[in-house]
Backbone as a ProteinNet text record, in pm:
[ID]
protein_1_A
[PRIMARY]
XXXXXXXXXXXXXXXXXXXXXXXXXXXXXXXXXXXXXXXXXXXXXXXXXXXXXXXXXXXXXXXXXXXXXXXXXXXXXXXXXXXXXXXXXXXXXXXXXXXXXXXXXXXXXXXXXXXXXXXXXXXXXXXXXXXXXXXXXXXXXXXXXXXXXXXXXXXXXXXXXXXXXXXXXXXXXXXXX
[TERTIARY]
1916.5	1806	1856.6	1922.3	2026.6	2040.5	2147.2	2197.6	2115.9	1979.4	1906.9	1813.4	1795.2	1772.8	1826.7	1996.1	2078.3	2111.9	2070	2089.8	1933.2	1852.6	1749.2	1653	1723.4	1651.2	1613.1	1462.5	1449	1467.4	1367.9	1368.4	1393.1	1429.8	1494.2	1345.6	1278.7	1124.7	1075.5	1039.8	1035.5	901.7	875.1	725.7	831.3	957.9	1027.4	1026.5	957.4	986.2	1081.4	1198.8	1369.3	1445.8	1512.9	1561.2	1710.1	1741.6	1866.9	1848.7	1995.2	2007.9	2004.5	1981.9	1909.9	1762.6	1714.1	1577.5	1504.3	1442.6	1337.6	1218.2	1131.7	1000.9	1048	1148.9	1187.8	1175.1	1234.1	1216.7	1398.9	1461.6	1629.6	1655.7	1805.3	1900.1	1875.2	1809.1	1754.6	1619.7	1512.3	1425.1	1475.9	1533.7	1588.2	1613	1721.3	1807.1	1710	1614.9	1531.5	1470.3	1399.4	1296	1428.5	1558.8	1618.4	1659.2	1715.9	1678.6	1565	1507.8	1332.8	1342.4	1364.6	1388.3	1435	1533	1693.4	1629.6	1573.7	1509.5	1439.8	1393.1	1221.8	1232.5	1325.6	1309.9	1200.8	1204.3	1138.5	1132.9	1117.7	1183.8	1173.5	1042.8	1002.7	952.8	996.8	908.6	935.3	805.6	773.4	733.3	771.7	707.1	668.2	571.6	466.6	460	363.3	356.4	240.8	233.2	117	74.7	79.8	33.3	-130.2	-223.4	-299	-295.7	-222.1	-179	-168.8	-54.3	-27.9	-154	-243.7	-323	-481.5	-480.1	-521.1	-453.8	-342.3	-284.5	-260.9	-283.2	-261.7	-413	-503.6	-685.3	-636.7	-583	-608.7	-502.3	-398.6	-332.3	-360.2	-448.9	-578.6	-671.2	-691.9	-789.9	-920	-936.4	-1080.4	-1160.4	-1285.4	-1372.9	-1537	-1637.7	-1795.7	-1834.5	-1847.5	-1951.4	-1853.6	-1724.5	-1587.9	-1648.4	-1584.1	-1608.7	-1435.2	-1421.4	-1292.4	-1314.5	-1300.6	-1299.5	-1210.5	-1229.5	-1161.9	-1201.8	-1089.3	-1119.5	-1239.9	-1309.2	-1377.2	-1387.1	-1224.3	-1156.3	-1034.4	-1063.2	-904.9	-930.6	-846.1	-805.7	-942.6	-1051.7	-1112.3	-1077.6	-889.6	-891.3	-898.5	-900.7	-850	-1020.6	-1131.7	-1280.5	-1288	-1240.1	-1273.2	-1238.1	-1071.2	-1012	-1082.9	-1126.1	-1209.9	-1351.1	-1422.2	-1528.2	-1449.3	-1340.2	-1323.1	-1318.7	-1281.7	-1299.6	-1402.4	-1542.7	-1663.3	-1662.7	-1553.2	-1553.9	-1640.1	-1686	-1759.4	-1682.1	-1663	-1600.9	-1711.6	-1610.1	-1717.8	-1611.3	-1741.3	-1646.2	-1647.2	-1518.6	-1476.1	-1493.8	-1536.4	-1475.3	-1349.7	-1354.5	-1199.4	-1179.7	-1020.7	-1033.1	-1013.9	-1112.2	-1065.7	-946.5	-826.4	-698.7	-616.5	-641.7	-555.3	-588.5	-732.9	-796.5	-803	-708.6	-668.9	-813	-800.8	-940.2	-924.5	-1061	-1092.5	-1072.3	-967.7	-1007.7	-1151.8	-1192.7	-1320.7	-1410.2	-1426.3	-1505.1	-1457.1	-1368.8	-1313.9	-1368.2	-1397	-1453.8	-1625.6	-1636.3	-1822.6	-1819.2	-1766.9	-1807.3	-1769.2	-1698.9	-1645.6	-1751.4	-1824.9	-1862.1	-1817.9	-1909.1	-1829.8	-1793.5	-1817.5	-1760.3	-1648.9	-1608.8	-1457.4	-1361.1	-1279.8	-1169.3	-1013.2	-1084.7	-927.9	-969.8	-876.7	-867.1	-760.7	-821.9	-733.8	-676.3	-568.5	-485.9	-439.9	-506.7	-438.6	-319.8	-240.7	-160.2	-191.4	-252	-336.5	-193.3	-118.4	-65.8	89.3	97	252.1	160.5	67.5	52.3	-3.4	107.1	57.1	-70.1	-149.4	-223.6	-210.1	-316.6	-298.9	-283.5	-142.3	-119.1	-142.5	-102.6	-108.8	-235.2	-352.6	-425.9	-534.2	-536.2	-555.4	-527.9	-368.7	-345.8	-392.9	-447.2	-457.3	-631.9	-736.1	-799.5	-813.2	-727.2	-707.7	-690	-585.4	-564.9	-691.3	-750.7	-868.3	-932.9	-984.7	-1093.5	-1048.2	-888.1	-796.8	-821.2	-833.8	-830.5	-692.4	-646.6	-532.5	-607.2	-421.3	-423.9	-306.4	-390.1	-271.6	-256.8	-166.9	-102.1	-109.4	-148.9	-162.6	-72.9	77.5	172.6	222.4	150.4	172.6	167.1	143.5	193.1	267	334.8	412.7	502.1	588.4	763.6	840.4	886.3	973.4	891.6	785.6	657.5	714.5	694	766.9	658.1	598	511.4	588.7	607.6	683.6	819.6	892.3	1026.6	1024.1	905.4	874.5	815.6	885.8	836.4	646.6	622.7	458.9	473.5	417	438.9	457.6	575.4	613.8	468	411	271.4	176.9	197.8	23.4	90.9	42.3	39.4	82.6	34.4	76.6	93.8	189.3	236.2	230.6	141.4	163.1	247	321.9	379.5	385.9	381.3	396.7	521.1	586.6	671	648	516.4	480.1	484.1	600.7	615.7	639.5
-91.6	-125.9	-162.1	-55.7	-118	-244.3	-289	-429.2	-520.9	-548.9	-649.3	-673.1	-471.3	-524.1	-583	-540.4	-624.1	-737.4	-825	-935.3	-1008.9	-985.4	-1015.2	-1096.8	-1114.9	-1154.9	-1054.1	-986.7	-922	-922	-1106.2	-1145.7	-1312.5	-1375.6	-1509	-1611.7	-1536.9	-1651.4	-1713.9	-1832.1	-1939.9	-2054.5	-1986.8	-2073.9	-2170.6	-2186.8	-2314.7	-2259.2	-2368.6	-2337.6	-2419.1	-2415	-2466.7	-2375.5	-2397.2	-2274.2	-2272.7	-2339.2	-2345.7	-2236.9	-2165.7	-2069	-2077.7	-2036	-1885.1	-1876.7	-1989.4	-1980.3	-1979.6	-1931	-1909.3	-1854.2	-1868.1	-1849.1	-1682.4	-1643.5	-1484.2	-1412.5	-1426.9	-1339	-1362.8	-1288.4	-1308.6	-1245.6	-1160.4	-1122.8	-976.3	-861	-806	-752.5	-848.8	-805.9	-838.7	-870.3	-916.6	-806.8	-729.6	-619.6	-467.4	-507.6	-350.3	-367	-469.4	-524	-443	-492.7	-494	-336	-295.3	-118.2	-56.6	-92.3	-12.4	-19.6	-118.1	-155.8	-98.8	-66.9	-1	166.9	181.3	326.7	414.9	306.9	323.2	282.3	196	173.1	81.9	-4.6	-106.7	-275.1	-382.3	-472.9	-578.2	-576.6	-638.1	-527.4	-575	-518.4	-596	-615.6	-776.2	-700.7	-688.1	-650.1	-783.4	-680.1	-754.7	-634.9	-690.4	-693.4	-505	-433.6	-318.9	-283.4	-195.3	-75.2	-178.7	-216.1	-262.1	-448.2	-447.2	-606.2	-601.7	-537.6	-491.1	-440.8	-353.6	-326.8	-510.4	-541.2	-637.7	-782.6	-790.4	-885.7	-772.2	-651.4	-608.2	-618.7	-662.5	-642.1	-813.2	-883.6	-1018.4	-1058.4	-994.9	-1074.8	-963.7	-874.6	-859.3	-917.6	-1002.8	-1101.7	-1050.5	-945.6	-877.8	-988.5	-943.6	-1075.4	-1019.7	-1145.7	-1076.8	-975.4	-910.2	-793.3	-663.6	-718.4	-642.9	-473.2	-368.8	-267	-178.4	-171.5	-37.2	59.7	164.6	284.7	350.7	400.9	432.9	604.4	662.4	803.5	800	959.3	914.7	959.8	1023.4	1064.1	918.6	843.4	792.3	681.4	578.7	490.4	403.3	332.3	237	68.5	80.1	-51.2	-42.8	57	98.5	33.5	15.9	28.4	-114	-146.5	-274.7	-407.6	-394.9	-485.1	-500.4	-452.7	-482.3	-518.2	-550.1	-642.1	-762.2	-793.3	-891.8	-989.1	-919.6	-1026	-1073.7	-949.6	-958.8	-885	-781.1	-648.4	-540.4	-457.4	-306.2	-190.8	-140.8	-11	85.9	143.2	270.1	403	452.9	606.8	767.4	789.2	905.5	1022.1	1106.1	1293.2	1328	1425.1	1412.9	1565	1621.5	1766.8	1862.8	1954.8	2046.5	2076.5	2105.6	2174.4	2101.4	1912.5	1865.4	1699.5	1683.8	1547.3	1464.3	1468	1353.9	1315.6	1177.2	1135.8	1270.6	1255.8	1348.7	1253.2	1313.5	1242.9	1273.2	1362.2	1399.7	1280.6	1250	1204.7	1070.6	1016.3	872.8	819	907.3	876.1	873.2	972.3	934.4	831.1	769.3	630.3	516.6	527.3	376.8	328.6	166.1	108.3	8.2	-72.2	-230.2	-296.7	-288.3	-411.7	-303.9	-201.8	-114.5	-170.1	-244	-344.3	-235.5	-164.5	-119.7	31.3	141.6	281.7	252.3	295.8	302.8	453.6	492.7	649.1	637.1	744.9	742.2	889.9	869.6	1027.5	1063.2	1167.3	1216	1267.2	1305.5	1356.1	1442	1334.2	1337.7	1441.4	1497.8	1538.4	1431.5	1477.5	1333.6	1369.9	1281	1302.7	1324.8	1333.5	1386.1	1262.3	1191.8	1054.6	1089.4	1169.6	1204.8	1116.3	1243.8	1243.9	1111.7	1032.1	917.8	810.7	777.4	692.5	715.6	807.6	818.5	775.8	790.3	740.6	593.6	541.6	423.2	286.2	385.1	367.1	351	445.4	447.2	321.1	270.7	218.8	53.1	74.8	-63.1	-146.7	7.7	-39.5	-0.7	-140.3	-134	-6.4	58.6	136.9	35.9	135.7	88.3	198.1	255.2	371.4	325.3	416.4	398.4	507.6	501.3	607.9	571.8	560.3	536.3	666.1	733.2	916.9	1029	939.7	969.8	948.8	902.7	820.1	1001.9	896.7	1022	1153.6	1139.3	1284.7	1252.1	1330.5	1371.7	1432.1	1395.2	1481.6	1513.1	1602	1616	1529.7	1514.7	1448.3	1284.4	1257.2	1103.8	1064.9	951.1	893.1	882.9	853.9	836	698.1	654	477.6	385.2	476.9	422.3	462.8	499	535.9	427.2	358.2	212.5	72.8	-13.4	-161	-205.5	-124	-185.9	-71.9	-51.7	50.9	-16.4	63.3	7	119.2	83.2	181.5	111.7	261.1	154.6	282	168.3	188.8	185.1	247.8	329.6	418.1	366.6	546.7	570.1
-1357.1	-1442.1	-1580.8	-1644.6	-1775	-1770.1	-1673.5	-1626.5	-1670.7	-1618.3	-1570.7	-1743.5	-1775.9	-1967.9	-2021.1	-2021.6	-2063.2	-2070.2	-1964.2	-1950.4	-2003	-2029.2	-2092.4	-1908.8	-1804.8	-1719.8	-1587.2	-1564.9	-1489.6	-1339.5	-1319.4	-1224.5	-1215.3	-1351.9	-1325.9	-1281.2	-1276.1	-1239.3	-1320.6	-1346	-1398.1	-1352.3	-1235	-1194	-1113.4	-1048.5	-987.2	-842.8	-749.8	-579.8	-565	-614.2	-579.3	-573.6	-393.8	-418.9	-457.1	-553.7	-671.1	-735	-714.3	-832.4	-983.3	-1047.3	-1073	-991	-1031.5	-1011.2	-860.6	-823.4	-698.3	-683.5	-572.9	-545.7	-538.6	-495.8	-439.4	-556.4	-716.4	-758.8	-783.7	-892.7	-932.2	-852.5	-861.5	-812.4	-801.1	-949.4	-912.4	-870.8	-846.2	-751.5	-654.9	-591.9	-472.9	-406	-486.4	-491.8	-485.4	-557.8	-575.2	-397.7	-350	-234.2	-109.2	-140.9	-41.9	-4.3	-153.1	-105.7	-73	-129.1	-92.2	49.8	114.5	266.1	356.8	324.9	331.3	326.4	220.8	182.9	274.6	335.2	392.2	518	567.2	683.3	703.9	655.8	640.1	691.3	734.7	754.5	621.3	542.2	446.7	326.2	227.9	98	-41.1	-59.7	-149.3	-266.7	-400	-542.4	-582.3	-718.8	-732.1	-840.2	-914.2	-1099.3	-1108.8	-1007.3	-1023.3	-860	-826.2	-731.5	-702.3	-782.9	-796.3	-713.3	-785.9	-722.8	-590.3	-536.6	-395.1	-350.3	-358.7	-288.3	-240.9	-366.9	-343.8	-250	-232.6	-185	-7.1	-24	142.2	169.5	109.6	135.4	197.6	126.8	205.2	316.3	288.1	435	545.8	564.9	657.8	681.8	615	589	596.2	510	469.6	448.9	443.8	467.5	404.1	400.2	375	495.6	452.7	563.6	633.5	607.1	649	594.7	685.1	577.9	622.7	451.1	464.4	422.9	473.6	451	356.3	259.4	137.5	87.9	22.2	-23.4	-149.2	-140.2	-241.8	-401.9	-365.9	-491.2	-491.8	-553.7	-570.3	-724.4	-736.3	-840.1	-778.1	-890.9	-847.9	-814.9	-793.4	-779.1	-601.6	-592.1	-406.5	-361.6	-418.9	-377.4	-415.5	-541.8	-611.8	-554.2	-501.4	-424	-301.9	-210.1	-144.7	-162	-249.6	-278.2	-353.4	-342	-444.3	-352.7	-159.1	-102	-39.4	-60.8	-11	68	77.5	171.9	104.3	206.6	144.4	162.7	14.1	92.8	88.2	189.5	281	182.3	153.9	66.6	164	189.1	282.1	230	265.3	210.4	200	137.7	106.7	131.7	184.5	205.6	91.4	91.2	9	-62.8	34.7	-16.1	-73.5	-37.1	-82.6	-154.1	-176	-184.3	-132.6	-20.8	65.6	161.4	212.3	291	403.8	447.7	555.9	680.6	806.8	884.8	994	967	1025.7	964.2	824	792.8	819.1	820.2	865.7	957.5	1072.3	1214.4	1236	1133.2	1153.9	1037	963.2	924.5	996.3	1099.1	1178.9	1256.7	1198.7	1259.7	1348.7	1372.9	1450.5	1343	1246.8	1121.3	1040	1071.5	1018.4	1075.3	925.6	954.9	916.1	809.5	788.1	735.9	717.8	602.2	554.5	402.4	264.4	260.3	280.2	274.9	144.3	33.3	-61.9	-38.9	-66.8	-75.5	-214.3	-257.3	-362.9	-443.7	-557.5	-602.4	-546.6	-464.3	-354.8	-265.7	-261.9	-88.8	23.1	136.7	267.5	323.3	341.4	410	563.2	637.4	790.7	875.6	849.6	945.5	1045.7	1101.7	1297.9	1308.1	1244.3	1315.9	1305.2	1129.7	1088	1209	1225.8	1321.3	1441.5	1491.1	1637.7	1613.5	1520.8	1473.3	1498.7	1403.8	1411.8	1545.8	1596.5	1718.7	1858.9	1840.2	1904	1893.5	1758.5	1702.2	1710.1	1687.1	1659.7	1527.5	1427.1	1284.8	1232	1094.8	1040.6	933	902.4	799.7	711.8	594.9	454.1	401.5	363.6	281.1	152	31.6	-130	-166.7	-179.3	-205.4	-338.4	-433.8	-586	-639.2	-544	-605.2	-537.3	-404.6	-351.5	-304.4	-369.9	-379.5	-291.3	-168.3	-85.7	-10	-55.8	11.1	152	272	410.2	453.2	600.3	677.8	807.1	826.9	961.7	972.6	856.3	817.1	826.5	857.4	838.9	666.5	597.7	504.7	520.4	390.4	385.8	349.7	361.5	389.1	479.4	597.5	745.4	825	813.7	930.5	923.3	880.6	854.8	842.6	886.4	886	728.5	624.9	535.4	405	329.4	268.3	112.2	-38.6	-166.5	-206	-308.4	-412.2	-534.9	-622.3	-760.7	-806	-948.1	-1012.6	-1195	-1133.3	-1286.3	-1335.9	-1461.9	-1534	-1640.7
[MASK]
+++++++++++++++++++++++++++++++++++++++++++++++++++++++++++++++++++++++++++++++++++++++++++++++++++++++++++++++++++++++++++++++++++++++++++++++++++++++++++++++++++++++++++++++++

Protein backbone atom coordinates (compact mmCIF):
# COMPACT_ATOMS: atom_id res chain seq x y z
CA UNK A 1 0.00 0.00 0.00
CA UNK A 2 3.05 2.45 0.83
CA UNK A 3 4.27 1.53 -2.71
CA UNK A 4 1.32 2.44 -4.73
CA UNK A 5 1.15 6.08 -2.31
CA UNK A 6 4.34 6.43 -3.25
CA UNK A 7 4.14 6.27 -6.55
CA UNK A 8 1.26 8.72 -6.64
CA UNK A 9 -0.72 5.96 -8.94
CA UNK A 10 -3.30 3.71 -7.19
CA UNK A 11 -4.82 2.14 -10.00
CA UNK A 12 -3.33 3.80 -13.30
CA UNK A 13 -7.12 4.40 -14.60
CA UNK A 14 -7.54 6.94 -16.84
CA UNK A 15 -11.08 6.28 -18.44
CA UNK A 16 -8.76 4.28 -21.57
CA UNK A 17 -10.30 0.72 -22.90
CA UNK A 18 -6.62 0.07 -24.45
CA UNK A 19 -5.22 -2.48 -23.21
CA UNK A 20 -1.58 -0.77 -23.44
CA UNK A 21 0.22 -0.47 -20.46
CA UNK A 22 -0.05 1.46 -17.94
CA UNK A 23 -3.41 2.06 -18.76
CA UNK A 24 -6.59 -0.38 -18.76
CA UNK A 25 -10.25 -1.06 -18.33
CA UNK A 26 -8.74 -3.60 -15.29
CA UNK A 27 -7.57 -1.17 -13.03
CA UNK A 28 -3.13 -0.76 -12.60
CA UNK A 29 -0.86 -3.13 -11.37
CA UNK A 30 -1.98 -2.75 -7.95
CA UNK A 31 -5.59 -3.34 -8.12
CA UNK A 32 -4.80 -6.02 -10.10
CA UNK A 33 -2.65 -7.29 -7.38
CA UNK A 34 -5.06 -6.58 -4.35
CA UNK A 35 -8.27 -8.57 -6.77
CA UNK A 36 -5.71 -11.29 -7.29
CA UNK A 37 -4.95 -11.96 -3.56
CA UNK A 38 -8.31 -11.47 -2.30
CA UNK A 39 -8.78 -14.49 -4.72
CA UNK A 40 -6.03 -16.35 -3.68
CA UNK A 41 -7.38 -15.46 0.02
CA UNK A 42 -10.73 -16.60 -0.36
CA UNK A 43 -10.69 -19.07 -2.68
CA UNK A 44 -12.22 -17.40 -5.10
CA UNK A 45 -12.11 -17.51 -8.96
CA UNK A 46 -12.99 -13.71 -9.53
CA UNK A 47 -12.92 -10.61 -7.33
CA UNK A 48 -13.53 -7.22 -8.99
CA UNK A 49 -13.07 -3.81 -6.63
CA UNK A 50 -14.85 -1.12 -6.90
CA UNK A 51 -14.88 2.37 -5.20
CA UNK A 52 -17.39 1.22 -1.63
CA UNK A 53 -19.00 -1.95 -0.05
CA UNK A 54 -22.02 0.08 -1.38
CA UNK A 55 -21.07 0.09 -4.98
CA UNK A 56 -20.54 -3.66 -4.92
CA UNK A 57 -23.67 -4.33 -3.40
CA UNK A 58 -25.42 -2.39 -6.06
CA UNK A 59 -23.59 -3.76 -9.07
CA UNK A 60 -24.28 -7.63 -7.35
CA UNK A 61 -28.33 -6.34 -7.31
CA UNK A 62 -27.79 -6.09 -11.17
CA UNK A 63 -25.78 -8.77 -12.57
CA UNK A 64 -28.76 -10.79 -10.94
CA UNK A 65 -30.60 -8.89 -12.89
CA UNK A 66 -33.06 -7.67 -10.17
CA UNK A 67 -35.86 -6.29 -11.82
CA UNK A 68 -39.66 -4.31 -11.23
CA UNK A 69 -41.68 -6.46 -8.91
CA UNK A 70 -38.43 -8.65 -8.01
CA UNK A 71 -38.43 -9.04 -4.20
CA UNK A 72 -35.07 -9.51 -1.94
CA UNK A 73 -35.10 -10.31 1.18
CA UNK A 74 -32.90 -8.22 3.36
CA UNK A 75 -32.05 -7.94 7.32
CA UNK A 76 -33.91 -5.57 9.21
CA UNK A 77 -31.09 -4.31 11.15
CA UNK A 78 -28.46 -3.46 8.57
CA UNK A 79 -26.75 -0.36 6.35
CA UNK A 80 -29.68 1.27 4.20
CA UNK A 81 -27.75 0.89 1.07
CA UNK A 82 -28.39 -3.08 1.43
CA UNK A 83 -32.61 -2.00 1.03
CA UNK A 84 -31.89 1.02 -1.22
CA UNK A 85 -29.90 -0.79 -3.97
CA UNK A 86 -32.58 -2.83 -4.57
CA UNK A 87 -35.27 -0.29 -5.46
CA UNK A 88 -32.84 1.41 -7.55
CA UNK A 89 -33.57 -1.40 -9.81
CA UNK A 90 -37.31 -1.46 -9.12
CA UNK A 91 -36.77 -4.34 -6.76
CA UNK A 92 -38.67 -4.54 -3.24
CA UNK A 93 -37.00 -5.35 -0.40
CA UNK A 94 -38.64 -7.59 1.86
CA UNK A 95 -37.35 -6.79 5.62
CA UNK A 96 -36.32 -10.09 7.73
CA UNK A 97 -36.11 -10.57 11.64
CA UNK A 98 -33.17 -10.70 12.85
CA UNK A 99 -31.85 -13.08 15.82
CA UNK A 100 -31.61 -12.01 19.07
CA UNK A 101 -28.01 -13.13 20.07
CA UNK A 102 -26.45 -12.00 17.18
CA UNK A 103 -28.49 -9.49 14.62
CA UNK A 104 -27.96 -11.57 11.97
CA UNK A 105 -31.20 -12.28 9.47
CA UNK A 106 -33.40 -14.92 10.89
CA UNK A 107 -33.50 -17.86 8.89
CA UNK A 108 -36.90 -18.78 10.25
CA UNK A 109 -38.02 -15.58 9.19
CA UNK A 110 -36.39 -15.79 5.65
CA UNK A 111 -38.71 -18.63 4.82
CA UNK A 112 -42.08 -17.26 5.85
CA UNK A 113 -41.30 -14.31 3.58
CA UNK A 114 -40.45 -16.34 0.31
CA UNK A 115 -42.76 -15.72 -2.31
CA UNK A 116 -42.99 -16.57 -6.11
CA UNK A 117 -41.40 -13.20 -6.98
CA UNK A 118 -38.20 -13.93 -4.10
CA UNK A 119 -35.26 -13.45 -6.36
CA UNK A 120 -32.48 -13.21 -3.94
CA UNK A 121 -31.37 -12.84 0.37
CA UNK A 122 -29.15 -10.15 1.41
CA UNK A 123 -26.79 -11.92 4.49
CA UNK A 124 -25.40 -9.22 6.28
CA UNK A 125 -22.69 -10.67 8.82
CA UNK A 126 -23.58 -8.11 11.57
CA UNK A 127 -20.31 -7.04 13.36
CA UNK A 128 -17.94 -10.11 12.23
CA UNK A 129 -20.60 -12.61 13.57
CA UNK A 130 -21.55 -15.30 10.61
CA UNK A 131 -24.65 -15.77 10.15
CA UNK A 132 -26.43 -19.31 9.94
CA UNK A 133 -25.14 -20.24 6.19
CA UNK A 134 -26.02 -23.94 6.63
CA UNK A 135 -29.12 -23.38 7.22
CA UNK A 136 -29.73 -19.99 4.84
CA UNK A 137 -28.37 -22.03 1.86
CA UNK A 138 -30.32 -25.01 2.27
CA UNK A 139 -33.15 -22.36 2.27
CA UNK A 140 -32.10 -21.11 -0.67
CA UNK A 141 -31.58 -24.15 -2.18
CA UNK A 142 -35.01 -25.28 -1.69
CA UNK A 143 -36.62 -22.16 -3.12
CA UNK A 144 -33.65 -21.73 -5.94
CA UNK A 145 -32.93 -18.27 -4.64
CA UNK A 146 -29.38 -16.55 -5.11
CA UNK A 147 -27.67 -15.41 -1.93
CA UNK A 148 -25.24 -12.50 -1.55
CA UNK A 149 -23.13 -12.19 1.50
CA UNK A 150 -22.56 -8.33 2.96
CA UNK A 151 -19.13 -9.14 4.90
CA UNK A 152 -18.07 -5.44 5.28
CA UNK A 153 -17.82 -6.43 8.96
CA UNK A 154 -16.42 -9.50 8.57
CA UNK A 155 -12.97 -9.74 6.93
CA UNK A 156 -11.77 -13.59 7.87
CA UNK A 157 -15.07 -14.40 10.37
CA UNK A 158 -15.14 -18.61 9.99
CA UNK A 159 -18.34 -20.71 10.51
CA UNK A 160 -17.47 -24.17 10.86
CA UNK A 161 -13.78 -23.27 9.37
CA UNK A 162 -15.30 -22.06 6.14
CA UNK A 163 -14.74 -18.27 5.09
CA UNK A 164 -18.03 -16.00 5.19
CA UNK A 165 -18.23 -14.94 1.77
CA UNK A 166 -17.55 -18.51 0.10
CA UNK A 167 -21.35 -19.63 0.95
CA UNK A 168 -23.52 -17.33 -1.73
CA UNK A 169 -23.46 -16.57 -5.40
CA UNK A 170 -22.13 -13.38 -4.69
CA UNK A 171 -19.85 -12.04 -1.81
CA UNK A 172 -19.34 -7.72 -0.95
CA UNK A 173 -16.57 -6.55 1.23
CA UNK A 174 -15.43 -3.32 1.93
CA UNK A 175 -12.10 -1.84 2.74
CA UNK A 176 -13.16 0.78 5.01
CA UNK A 177 -11.17 2.06 7.67
Amino acid sequence: MLEAFETGYLSKFEGSFTPDPPFSFYGGPYVQSLEKEWSNYYGMKHSISVNSATSGLYAAYGALGLGFGDEIIVPAITMTACAVGAMIYGAIPIFADVEVNTGNISPDSIEELITPRTRAILVVHLYGFPANMQRICQIAKKYGIKIIEDCAQAHGAQLQGKLVGTFSDISIFSLNV
